[in-house]
mmCIF file of C-alpha atoms in Angstrom:
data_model
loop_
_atom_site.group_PDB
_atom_site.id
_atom_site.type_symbol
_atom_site.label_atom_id
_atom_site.label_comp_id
_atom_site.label_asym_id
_atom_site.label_seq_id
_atom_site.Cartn_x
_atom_site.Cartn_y
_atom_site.Cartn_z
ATOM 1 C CA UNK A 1 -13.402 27.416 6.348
ATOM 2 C CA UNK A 2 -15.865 27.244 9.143
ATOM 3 C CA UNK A 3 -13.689 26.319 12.487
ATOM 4 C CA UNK A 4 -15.794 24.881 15.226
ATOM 5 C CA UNK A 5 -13.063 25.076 17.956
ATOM 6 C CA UNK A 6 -10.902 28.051 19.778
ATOM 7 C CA UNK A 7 -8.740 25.278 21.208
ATOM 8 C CA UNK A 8 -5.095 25.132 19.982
ATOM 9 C CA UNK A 9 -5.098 22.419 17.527
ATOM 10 C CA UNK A 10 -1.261 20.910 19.466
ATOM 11 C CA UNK A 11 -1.320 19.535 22.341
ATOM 12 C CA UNK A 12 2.254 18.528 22.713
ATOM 13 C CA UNK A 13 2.449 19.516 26.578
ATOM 14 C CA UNK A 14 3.605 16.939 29.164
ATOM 15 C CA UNK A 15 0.439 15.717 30.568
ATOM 16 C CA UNK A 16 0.076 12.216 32.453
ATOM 17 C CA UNK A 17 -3.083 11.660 34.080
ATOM 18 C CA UNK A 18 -3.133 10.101 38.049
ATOM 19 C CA UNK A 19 -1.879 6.522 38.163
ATOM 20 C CA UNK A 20 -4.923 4.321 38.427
ATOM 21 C CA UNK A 21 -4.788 0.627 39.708
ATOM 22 C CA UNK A 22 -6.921 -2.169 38.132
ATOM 23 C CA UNK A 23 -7.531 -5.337 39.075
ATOM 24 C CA UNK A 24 -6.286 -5.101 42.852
ATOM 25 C CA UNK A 25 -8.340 -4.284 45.456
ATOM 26 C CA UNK A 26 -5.601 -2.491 47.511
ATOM 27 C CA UNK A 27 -4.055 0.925 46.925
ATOM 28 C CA UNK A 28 -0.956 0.799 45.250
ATOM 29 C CA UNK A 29 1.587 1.338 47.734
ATOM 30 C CA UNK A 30 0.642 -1.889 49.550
ATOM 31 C CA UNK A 31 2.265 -3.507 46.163
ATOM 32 C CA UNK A 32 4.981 -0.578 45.934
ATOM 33 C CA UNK A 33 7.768 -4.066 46.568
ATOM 34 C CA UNK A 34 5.899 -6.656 44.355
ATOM 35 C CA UNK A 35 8.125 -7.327 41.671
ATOM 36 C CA UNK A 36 4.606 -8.951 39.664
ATOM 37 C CA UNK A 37 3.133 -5.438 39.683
ATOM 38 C CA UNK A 38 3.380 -3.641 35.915
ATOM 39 C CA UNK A 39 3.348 -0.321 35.280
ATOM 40 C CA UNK A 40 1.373 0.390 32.204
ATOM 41 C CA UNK A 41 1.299 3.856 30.538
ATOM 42 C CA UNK A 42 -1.882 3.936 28.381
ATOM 43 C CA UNK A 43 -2.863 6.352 25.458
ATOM 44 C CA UNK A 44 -5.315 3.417 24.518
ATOM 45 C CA UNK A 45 -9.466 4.492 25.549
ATOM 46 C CA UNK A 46 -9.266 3.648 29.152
ATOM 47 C CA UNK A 47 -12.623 1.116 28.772
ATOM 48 C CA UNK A 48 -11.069 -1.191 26.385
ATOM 49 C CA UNK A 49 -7.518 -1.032 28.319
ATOM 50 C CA UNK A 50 -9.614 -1.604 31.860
ATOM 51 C CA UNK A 51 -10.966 -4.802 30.696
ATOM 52 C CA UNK A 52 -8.025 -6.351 29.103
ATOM 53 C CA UNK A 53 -6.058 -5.697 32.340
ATOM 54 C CA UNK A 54 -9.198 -7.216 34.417
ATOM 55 C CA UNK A 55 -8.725 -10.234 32.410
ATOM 56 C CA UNK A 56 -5.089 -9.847 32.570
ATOM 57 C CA UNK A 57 -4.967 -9.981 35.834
ATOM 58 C CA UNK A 58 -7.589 -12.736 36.634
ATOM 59 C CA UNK A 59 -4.978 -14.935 34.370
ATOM 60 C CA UNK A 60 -1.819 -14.483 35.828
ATOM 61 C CA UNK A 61 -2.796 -13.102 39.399
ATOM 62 C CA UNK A 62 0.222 -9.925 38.061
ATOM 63 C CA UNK A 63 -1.384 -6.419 38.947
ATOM 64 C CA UNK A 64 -1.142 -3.552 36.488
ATOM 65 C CA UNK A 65 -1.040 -0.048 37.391
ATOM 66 C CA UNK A 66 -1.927 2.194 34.370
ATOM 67 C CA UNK A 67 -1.145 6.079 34.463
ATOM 68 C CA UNK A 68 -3.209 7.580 31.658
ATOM 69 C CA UNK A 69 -2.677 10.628 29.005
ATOM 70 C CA UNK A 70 -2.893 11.163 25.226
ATOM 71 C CA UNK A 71 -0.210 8.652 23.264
ATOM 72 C CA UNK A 72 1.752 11.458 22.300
ATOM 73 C CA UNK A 73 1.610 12.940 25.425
ATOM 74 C CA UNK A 74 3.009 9.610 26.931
ATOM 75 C CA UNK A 75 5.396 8.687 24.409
ATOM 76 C CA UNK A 76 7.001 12.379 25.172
ATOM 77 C CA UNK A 77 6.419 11.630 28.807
ATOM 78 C CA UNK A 78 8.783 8.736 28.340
ATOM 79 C CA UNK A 79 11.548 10.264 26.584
ATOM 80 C CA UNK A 80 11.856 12.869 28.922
ATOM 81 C CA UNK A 81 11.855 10.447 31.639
ATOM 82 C CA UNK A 82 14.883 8.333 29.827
ATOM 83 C CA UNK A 83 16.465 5.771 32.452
ATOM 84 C CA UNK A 84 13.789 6.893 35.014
ATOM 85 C CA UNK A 85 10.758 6.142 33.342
ATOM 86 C CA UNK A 86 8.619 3.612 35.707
ATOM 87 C CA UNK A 87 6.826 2.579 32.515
ATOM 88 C CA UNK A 88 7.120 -0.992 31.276
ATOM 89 C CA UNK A 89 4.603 -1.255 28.509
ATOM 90 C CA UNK A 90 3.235 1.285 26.709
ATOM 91 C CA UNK A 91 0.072 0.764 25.072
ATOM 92 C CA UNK A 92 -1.080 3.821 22.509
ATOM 93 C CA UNK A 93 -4.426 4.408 20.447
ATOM 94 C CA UNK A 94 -2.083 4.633 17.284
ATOM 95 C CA UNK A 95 1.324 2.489 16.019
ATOM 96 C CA UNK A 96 3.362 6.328 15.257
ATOM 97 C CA UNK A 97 3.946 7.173 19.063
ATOM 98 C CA UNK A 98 5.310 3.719 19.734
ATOM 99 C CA UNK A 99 6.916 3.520 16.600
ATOM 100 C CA UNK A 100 8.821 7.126 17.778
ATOM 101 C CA UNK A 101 10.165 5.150 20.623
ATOM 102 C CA UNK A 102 11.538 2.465 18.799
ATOM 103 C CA UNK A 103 13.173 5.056 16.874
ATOM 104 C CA UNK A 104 15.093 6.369 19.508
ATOM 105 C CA UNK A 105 15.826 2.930 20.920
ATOM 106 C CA UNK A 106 13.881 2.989 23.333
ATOM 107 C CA UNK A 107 11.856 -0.403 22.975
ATOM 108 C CA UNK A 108 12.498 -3.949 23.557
ATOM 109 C CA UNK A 109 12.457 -6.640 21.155
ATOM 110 C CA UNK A 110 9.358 -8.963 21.441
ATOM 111 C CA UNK A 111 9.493 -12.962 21.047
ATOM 112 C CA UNK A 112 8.481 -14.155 17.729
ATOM 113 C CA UNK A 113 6.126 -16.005 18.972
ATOM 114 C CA UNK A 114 4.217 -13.568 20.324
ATOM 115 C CA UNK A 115 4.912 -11.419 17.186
ATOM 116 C CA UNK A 116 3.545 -14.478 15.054
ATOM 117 C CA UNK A 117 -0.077 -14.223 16.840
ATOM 118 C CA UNK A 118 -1.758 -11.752 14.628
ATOM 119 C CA UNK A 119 -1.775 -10.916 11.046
ATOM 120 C CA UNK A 120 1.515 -10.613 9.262
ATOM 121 C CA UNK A 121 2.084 -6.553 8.297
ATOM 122 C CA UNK A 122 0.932 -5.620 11.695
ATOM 123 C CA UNK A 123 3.970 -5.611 13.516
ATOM 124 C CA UNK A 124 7.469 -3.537 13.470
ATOM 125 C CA UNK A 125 9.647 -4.182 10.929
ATOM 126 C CA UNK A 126 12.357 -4.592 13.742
ATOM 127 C CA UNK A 127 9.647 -6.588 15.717
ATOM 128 C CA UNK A 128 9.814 -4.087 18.827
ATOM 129 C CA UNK A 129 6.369 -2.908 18.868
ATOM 130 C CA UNK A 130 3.042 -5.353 17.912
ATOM 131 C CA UNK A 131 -0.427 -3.972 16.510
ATOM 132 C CA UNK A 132 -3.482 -5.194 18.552
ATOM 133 C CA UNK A 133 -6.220 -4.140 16.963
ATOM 134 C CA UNK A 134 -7.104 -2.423 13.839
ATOM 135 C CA UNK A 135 -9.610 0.291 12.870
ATOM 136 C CA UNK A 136 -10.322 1.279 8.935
ATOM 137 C CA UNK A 137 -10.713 5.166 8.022
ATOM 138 C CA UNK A 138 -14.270 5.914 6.776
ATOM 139 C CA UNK A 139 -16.567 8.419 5.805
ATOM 140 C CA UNK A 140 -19.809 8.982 7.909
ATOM 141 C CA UNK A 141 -22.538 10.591 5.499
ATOM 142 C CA UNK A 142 -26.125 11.432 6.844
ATOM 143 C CA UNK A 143 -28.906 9.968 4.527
ATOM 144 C CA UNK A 144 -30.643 12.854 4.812
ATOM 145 C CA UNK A 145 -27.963 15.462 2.886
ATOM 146 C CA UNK A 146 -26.348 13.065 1.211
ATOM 147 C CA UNK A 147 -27.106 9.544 -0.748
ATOM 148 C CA UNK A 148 -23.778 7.068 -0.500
ATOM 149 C CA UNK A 149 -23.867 7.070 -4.358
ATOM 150 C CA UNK A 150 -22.959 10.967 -4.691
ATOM 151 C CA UNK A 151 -19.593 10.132 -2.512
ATOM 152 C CA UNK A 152 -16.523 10.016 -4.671
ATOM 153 C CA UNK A 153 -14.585 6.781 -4.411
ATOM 154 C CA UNK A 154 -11.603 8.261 -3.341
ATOM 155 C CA UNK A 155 -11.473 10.467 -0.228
ATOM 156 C CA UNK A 156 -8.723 12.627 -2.038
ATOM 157 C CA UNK A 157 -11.576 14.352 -4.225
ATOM 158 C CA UNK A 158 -13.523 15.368 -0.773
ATOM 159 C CA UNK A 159 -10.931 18.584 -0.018
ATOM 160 C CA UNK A 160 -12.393 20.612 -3.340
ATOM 161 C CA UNK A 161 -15.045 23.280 -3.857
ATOM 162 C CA UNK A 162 -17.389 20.387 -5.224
ATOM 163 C CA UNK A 163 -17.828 19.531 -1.241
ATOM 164 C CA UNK A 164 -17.639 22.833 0.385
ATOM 165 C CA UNK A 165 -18.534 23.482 3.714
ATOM 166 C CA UNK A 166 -20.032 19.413 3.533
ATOM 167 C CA UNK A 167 -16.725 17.968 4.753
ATOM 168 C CA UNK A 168 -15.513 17.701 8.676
ATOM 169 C CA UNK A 169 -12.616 16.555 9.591
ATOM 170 C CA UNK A 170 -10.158 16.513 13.018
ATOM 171 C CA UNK A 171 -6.817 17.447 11.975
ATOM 172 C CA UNK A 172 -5.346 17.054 15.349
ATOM 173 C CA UNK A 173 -6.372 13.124 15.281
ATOM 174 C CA UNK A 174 -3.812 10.678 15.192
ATOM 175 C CA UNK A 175 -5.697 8.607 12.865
ATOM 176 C CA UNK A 176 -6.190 11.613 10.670
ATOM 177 C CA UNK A 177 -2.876 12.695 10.572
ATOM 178 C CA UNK A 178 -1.752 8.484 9.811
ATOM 179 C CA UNK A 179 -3.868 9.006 6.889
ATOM 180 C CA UNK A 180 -2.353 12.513 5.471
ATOM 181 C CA UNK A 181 1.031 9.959 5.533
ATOM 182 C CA UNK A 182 -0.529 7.913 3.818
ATOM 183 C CA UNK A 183 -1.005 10.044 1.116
ATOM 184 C CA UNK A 184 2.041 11.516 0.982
ATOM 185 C CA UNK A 185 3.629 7.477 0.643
ATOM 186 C CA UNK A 186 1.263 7.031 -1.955
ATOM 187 C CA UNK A 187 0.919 10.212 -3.862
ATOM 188 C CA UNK A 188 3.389 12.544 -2.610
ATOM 189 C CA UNK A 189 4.238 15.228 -0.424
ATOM 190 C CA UNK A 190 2.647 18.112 -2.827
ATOM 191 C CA UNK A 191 -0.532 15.930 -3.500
ATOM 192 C CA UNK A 192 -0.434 15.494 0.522
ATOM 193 C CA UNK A 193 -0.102 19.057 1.281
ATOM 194 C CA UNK A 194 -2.795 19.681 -1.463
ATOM 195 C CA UNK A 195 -5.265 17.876 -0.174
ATOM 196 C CA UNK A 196 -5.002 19.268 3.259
ATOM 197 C CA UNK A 197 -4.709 22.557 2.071
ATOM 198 C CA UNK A 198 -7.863 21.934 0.284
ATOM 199 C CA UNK A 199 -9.677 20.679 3.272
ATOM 200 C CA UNK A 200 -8.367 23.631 5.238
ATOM 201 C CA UNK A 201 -10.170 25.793 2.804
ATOM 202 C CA UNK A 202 -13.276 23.978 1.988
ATOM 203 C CA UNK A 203 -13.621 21.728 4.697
ATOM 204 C CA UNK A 204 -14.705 22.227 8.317
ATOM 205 C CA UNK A 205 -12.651 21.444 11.571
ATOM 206 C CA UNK A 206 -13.941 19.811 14.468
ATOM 207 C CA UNK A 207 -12.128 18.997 17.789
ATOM 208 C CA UNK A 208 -12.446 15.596 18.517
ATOM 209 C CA UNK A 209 -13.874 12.996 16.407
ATOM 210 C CA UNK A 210 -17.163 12.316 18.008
ATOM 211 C CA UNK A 211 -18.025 15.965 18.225
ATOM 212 C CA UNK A 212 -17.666 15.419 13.905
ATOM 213 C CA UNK A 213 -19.708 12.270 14.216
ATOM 214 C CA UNK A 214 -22.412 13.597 16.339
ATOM 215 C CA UNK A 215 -22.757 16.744 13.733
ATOM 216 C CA UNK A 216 -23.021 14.607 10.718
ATOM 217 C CA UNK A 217 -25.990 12.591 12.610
ATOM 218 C CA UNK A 218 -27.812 16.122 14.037
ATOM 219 C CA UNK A 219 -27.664 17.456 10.384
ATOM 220 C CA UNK A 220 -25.148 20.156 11.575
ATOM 221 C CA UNK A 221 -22.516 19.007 8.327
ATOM 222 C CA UNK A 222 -23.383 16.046 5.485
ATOM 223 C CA UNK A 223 -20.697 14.227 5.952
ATOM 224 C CA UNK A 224 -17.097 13.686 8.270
ATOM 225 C CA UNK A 225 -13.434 12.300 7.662
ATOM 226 C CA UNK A 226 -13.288 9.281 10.778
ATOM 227 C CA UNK A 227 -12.285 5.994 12.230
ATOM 228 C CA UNK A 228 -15.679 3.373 11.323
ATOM 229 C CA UNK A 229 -15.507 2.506 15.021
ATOM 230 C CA UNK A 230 -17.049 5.990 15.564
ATOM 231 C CA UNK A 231 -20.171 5.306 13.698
ATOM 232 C CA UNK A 232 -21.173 2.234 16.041
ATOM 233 C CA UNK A 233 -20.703 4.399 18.731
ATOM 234 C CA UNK A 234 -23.230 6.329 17.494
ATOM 235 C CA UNK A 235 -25.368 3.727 16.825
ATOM 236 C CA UNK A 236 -24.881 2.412 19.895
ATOM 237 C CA UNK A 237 -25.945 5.894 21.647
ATOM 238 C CA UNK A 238 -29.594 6.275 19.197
ATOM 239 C CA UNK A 239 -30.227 2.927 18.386
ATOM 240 C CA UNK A 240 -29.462 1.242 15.641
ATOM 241 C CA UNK A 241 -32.658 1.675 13.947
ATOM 242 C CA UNK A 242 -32.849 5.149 14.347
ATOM 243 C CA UNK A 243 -29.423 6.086 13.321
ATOM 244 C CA UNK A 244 -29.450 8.923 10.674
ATOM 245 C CA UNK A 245 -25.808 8.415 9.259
ATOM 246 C CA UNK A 246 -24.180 5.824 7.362
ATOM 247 C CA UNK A 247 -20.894 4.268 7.238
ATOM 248 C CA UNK A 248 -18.929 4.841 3.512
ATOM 249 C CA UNK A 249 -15.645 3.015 2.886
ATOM 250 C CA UNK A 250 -13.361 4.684 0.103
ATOM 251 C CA UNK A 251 -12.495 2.624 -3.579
ATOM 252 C CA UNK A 252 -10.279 0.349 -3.227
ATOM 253 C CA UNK A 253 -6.897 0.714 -2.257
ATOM 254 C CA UNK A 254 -7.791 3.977 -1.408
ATOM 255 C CA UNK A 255 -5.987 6.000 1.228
ATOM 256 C CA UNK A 256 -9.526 7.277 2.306
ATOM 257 C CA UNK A 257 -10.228 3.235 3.653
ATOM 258 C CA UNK A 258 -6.459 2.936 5.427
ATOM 259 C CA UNK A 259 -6.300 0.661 8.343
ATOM 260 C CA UNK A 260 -4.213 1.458 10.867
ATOM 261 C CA UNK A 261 -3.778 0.015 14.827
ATOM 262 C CA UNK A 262 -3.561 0.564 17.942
ATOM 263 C CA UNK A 263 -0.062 -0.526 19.731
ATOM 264 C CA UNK A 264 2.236 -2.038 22.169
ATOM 265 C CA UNK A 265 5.728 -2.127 22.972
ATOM 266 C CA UNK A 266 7.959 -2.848 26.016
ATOM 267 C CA UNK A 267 10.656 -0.125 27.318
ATOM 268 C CA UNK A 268 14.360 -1.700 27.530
ATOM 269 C CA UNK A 269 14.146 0.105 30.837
ATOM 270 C CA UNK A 270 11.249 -2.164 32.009
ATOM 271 C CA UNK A 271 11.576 -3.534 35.694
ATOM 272 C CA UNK A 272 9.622 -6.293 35.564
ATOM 273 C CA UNK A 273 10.208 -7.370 31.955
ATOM 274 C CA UNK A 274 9.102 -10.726 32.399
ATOM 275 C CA UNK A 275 5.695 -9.774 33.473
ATOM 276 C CA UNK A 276 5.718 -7.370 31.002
ATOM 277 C CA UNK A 277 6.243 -9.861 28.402
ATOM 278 C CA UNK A 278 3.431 -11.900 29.386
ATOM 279 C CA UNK A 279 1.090 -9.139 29.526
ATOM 280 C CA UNK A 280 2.391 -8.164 25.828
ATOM 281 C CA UNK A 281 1.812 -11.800 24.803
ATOM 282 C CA UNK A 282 -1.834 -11.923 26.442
ATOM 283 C CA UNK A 283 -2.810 -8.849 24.713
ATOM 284 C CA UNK A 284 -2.639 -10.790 21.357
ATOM 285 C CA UNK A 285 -4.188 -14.083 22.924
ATOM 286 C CA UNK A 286 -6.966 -15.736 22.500
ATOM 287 C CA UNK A 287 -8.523 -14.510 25.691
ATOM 288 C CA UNK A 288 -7.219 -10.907 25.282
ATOM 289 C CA UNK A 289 -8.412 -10.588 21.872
ATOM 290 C CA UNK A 290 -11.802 -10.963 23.233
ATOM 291 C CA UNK A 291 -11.497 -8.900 26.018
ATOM 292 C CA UNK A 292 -11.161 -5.651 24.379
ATOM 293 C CA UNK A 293 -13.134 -6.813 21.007
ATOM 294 C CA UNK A 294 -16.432 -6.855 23.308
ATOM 295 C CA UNK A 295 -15.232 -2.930 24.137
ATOM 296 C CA UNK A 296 -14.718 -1.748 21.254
ATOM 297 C CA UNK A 297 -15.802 -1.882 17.075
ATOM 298 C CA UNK A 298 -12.562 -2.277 16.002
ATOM 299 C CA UNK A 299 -10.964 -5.600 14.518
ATOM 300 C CA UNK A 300 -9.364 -7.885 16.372
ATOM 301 C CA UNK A 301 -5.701 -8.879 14.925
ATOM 302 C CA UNK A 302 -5.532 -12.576 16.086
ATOM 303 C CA UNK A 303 -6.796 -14.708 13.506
ATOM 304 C CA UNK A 304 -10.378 -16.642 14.439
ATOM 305 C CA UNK A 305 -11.412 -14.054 16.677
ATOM 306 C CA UNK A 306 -14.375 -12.359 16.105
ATOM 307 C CA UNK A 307 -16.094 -8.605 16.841
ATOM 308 C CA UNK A 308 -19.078 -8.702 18.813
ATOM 309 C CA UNK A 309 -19.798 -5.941 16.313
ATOM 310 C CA UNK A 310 -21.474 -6.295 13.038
ATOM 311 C CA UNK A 311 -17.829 -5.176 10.455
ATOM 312 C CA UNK A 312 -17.592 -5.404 7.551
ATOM 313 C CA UNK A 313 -15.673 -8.418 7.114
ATOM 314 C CA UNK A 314 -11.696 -7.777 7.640
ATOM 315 C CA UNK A 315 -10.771 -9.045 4.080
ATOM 316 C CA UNK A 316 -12.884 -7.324 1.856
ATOM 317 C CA UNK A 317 -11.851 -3.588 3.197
ATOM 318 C CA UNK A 318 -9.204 -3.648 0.511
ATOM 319 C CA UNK A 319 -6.826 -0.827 1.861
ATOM 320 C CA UNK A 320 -4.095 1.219 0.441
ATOM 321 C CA UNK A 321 -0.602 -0.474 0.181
ATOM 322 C CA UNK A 322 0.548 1.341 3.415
ATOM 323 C CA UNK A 323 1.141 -0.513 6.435
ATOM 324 C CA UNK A 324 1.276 0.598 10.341
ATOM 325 C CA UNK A 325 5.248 0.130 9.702
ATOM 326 C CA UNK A 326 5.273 2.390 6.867
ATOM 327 C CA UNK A 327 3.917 5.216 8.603
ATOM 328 C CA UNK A 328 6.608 5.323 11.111
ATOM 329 C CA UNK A 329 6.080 8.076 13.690
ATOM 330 C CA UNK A 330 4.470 10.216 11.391
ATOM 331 C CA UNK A 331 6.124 13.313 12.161
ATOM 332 C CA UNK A 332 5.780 15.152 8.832
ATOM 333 C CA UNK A 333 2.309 15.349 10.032
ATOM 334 C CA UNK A 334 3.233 18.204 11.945
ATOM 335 C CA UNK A 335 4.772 20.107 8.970
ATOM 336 C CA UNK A 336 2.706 19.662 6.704
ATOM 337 C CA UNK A 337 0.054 20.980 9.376
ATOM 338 C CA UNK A 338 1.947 24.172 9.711
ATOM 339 C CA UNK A 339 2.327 24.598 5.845
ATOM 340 C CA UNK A 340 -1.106 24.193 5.500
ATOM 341 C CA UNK A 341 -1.866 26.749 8.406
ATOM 342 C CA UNK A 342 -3.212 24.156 10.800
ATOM 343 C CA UNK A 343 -0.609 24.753 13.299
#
């Protein structure tokens, strides 16, 4: 296994990023007694989460302060904090932080009415956190090292000697470690262990999932384990006609294509829960929708609003039976990392 980081693949330390103040033109202790002022922790990507609380904000005239950090970072942030936390939504890149909250009672319920804006299966089972938008797991390929036709349908036979050194992957991603749940729901725990194992021996690590991306398109490795908003990125970056790497989505109902979403949820603890409320409820709006769908390629969860980007059409992905609910907080991610000597 060729390992193309030193870094320490966990990153479980407390670390929350400077509060940062959108949408008001003031600093934020002039608003330190303005009840209509949210606090907003964000593990989202702080472009997409800048322009939904722009619009946010340009709605309701209620200022959002967001203090940044990695979603697991903030979801530990906030248990640590208990009672004291000053957060009153929390807004992560993935459902299994939020979902860890909710675990420990730490979330409010939402209003079914804002839980009945996007796509039933999206949503807590106990209807205390909400999905917002949803990404697919792919497989980027470059054209070059690789035709689409030579890629097994099912992302399971990618961790063997068949694929050796062709095969990068981020095990520290949340999206990657959703997907090693995924197969553990679906398969089992040994056929989930196996498979990372098997990766781990013939597949090659990468820290972060654009540096994979990026070495895919420069050649560097034929193809890499990632979200499909990734690959637009790229695209976006060299040009769409230039682009050396394609996009590959897994067989159906296979855990290589498994959608997953990005999250909110408000804290019990919240001091302006009515504001928070209303920011949870634009979030899955019309006009929030298409706020962060122009940021991002991911889908949006409202029905009848569409991606700027060119998707492949939200219906015809055909995932695995596993929804963001199922996957829970994912924490025998972790394990099974350590068994497999990833951590």
């Amino acid at each position: 296994m060729k390992n193309t980081s030193r870094r320490s693949f966990l990153r479980n330390g407390f670390l929350l990023g400077a509060g940062t103040l959108l949408g008001a033109p003031a600093l934020r202790g002039a608003y330190a007694a303005d009840a209509a002022t949210l606090t907003l922790y964000n593990g989202q990507h702080a472009k997409t989460t800048q322009k939904l609380v722009e619009a946010f904000t340009q709605a309701t005239g209620i200022r959002v302060e967001i203090r940044k950090g990695s979603s697991t970072q903030l979801a530990n942030q906030i248990i640590e904090e208990g009672d004291r936390s000053p957060a009153d939504v929390f807004y992560a890149e993935e459902s299994p932080p939020v979902a860890a909250l909710a675990d420990k009672g730490l979330l409010a319920p939402l209003s079914k009415d804002t839980l009945g804006q996007v796509i039933p299966g999206y949503t807590a089972g106990d209807g205390t956190w909400i999905g917002v938008t949803a990404r697919c797991r792919a497989t980027v390929y470059n054209r070059d090292m690789v035709q689409e036709s030579e890629l097994p349908a099912s992302v399971l036979d990618m961790a063997t000697a068949a694929w050796k050194d062709r095969v990068g992957f981020v095990p520290t991603s949340g999206a990657f470690q959703e997907q090693l749940i995924a197969i553990k729901l679906l398969k089992g725990r040994d056929a989930a262990l196996n498979w990372l194992k098997g990766l781990t021996q013939y597949g090659r690590i990468y820290n972060g999932n654009m540096a994979a991306m990026r070495a895919v398109e420069r050649g560097e490795i034929a193809t890499a384990l990632v979200n499909n908003y990734y690959w637009y990125i790229m695209a976006n970056e060299v040009g769409a006609d230039k682009i050396r790497s394609g996009l590959h989505y897994a067989g159906p109902r296979d855990p290589g294509g498994l959608i997953t979403v990005s999250a909110a949820g408000i804290l019990k603890t919240a001091r302006n829960r009515d504001a928070a409320r209303k920011l949870l409820a634009f979030m899955v709006s019309q006009a929030g929708q298409e706020a962060i769908a122009g940021t991002v390629a991911e889908y949006p969860l409202r029905p009848g609003v569409k991606s700027p980007f060119d998707l492949k059409p939200f219906d015809t992905l055909n995932p695995p039976p596993v929804s963001p609910a199922d996957l829970g907080d994912a924490a025998d991610a972790l394990a099974l990392r350590r068994e497999a000597g990833l951590a």
